[in-house]
Short mmCIF file of C-alpha atoms in Angstrom, two decimals:
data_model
loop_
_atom_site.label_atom_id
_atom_site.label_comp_id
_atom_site.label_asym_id
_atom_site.label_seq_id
_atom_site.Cartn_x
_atom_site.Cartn_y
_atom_site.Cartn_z
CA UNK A 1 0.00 0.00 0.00
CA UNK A 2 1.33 3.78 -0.88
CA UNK A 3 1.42 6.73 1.36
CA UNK A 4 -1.05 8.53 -0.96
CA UNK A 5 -3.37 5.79 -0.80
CA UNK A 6 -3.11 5.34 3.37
CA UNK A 7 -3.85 9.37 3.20
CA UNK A 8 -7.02 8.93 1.08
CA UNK A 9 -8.32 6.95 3.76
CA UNK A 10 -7.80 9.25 6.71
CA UNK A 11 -9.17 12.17 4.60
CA UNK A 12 -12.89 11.39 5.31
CA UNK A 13 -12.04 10.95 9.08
CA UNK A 14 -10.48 14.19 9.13
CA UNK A 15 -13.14 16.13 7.34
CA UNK A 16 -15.75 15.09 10.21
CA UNK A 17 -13.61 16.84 12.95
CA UNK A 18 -12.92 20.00 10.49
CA UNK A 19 -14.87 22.69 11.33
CA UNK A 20 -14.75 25.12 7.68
CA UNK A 21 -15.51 28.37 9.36
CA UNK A 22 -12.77 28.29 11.59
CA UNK A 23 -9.33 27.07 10.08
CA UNK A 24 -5.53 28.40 11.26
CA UNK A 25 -2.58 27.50 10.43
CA UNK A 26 -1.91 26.43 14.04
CA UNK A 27 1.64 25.45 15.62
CA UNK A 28 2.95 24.47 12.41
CA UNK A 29 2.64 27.42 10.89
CA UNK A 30 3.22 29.62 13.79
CA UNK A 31 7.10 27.74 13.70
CA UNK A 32 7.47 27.94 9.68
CA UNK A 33 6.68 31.60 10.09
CA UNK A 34 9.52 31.81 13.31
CA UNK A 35 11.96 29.98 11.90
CA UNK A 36 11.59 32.46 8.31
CA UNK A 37 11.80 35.26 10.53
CA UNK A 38 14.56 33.70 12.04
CA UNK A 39 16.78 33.09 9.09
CA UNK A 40 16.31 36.57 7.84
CA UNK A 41 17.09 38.36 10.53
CA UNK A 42 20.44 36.21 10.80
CA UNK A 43 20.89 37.24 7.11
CA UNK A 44 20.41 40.84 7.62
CA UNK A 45 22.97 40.38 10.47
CA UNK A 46 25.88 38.38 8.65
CA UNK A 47 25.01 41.10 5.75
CA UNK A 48 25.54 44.14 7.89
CA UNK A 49 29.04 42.67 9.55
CA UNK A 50 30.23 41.82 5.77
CA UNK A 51 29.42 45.26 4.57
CA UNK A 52 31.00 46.66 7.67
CA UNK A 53 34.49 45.52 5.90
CA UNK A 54 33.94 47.04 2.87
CA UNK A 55 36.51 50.14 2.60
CA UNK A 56 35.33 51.39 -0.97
CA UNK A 57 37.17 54.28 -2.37
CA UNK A 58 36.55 55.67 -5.94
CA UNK A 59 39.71 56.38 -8.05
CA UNK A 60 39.39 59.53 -9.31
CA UNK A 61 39.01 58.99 -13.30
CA UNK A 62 42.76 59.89 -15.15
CA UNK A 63 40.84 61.30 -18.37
CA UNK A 64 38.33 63.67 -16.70
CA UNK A 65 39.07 67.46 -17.24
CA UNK A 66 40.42 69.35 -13.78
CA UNK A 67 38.22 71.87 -13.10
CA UNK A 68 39.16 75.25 -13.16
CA UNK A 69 36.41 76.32 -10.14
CA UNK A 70 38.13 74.15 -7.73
CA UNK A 71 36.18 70.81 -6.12
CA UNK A 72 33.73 73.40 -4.09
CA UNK A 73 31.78 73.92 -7.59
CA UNK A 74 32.05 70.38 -8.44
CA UNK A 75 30.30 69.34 -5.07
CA UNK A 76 27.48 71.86 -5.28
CA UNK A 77 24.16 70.01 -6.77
CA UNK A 78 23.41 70.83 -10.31
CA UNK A 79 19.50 71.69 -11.21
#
């Protein structure tokens, strides 16, 4: 005998004890849910430490033009 066919056995005894108007996703859900929230907040965490030893500096880029105004103009926003 398969699993699937031991399962269609038990679904008739189940649907007797179901009541329709009132379903949750009880324990089992309540621990998928925890154990998500879990995992992503121990992502977020290894994420932050591995971004916290990033040391990113820009080269400056050897064919742009020097600017005659000095960096002061450059760092003023354009509109």
């Amino acid at each position: 005998m398969y699993a699937t066919q031991a399962l269609t056995h038990l679904v008739p005894l189940a649907a007797d004890e179901l009541d329709k108007n009132k379903v949750t996703p009880g324990v089992l859900g309540f621990l998928v849910f925890a154990a998500l929230a879990v995992g992503v907040w121990l992502l977020m965490k290894s994420m932050n430490r591995h971004m916290g030893k990033v040391d990113f500096v820009e080269a400056p880029d050897p064919d742009a033009v020097p600017d005659e105004a000095g960096d002061k103009a450059a760092a003023a926003p354009r509109k």
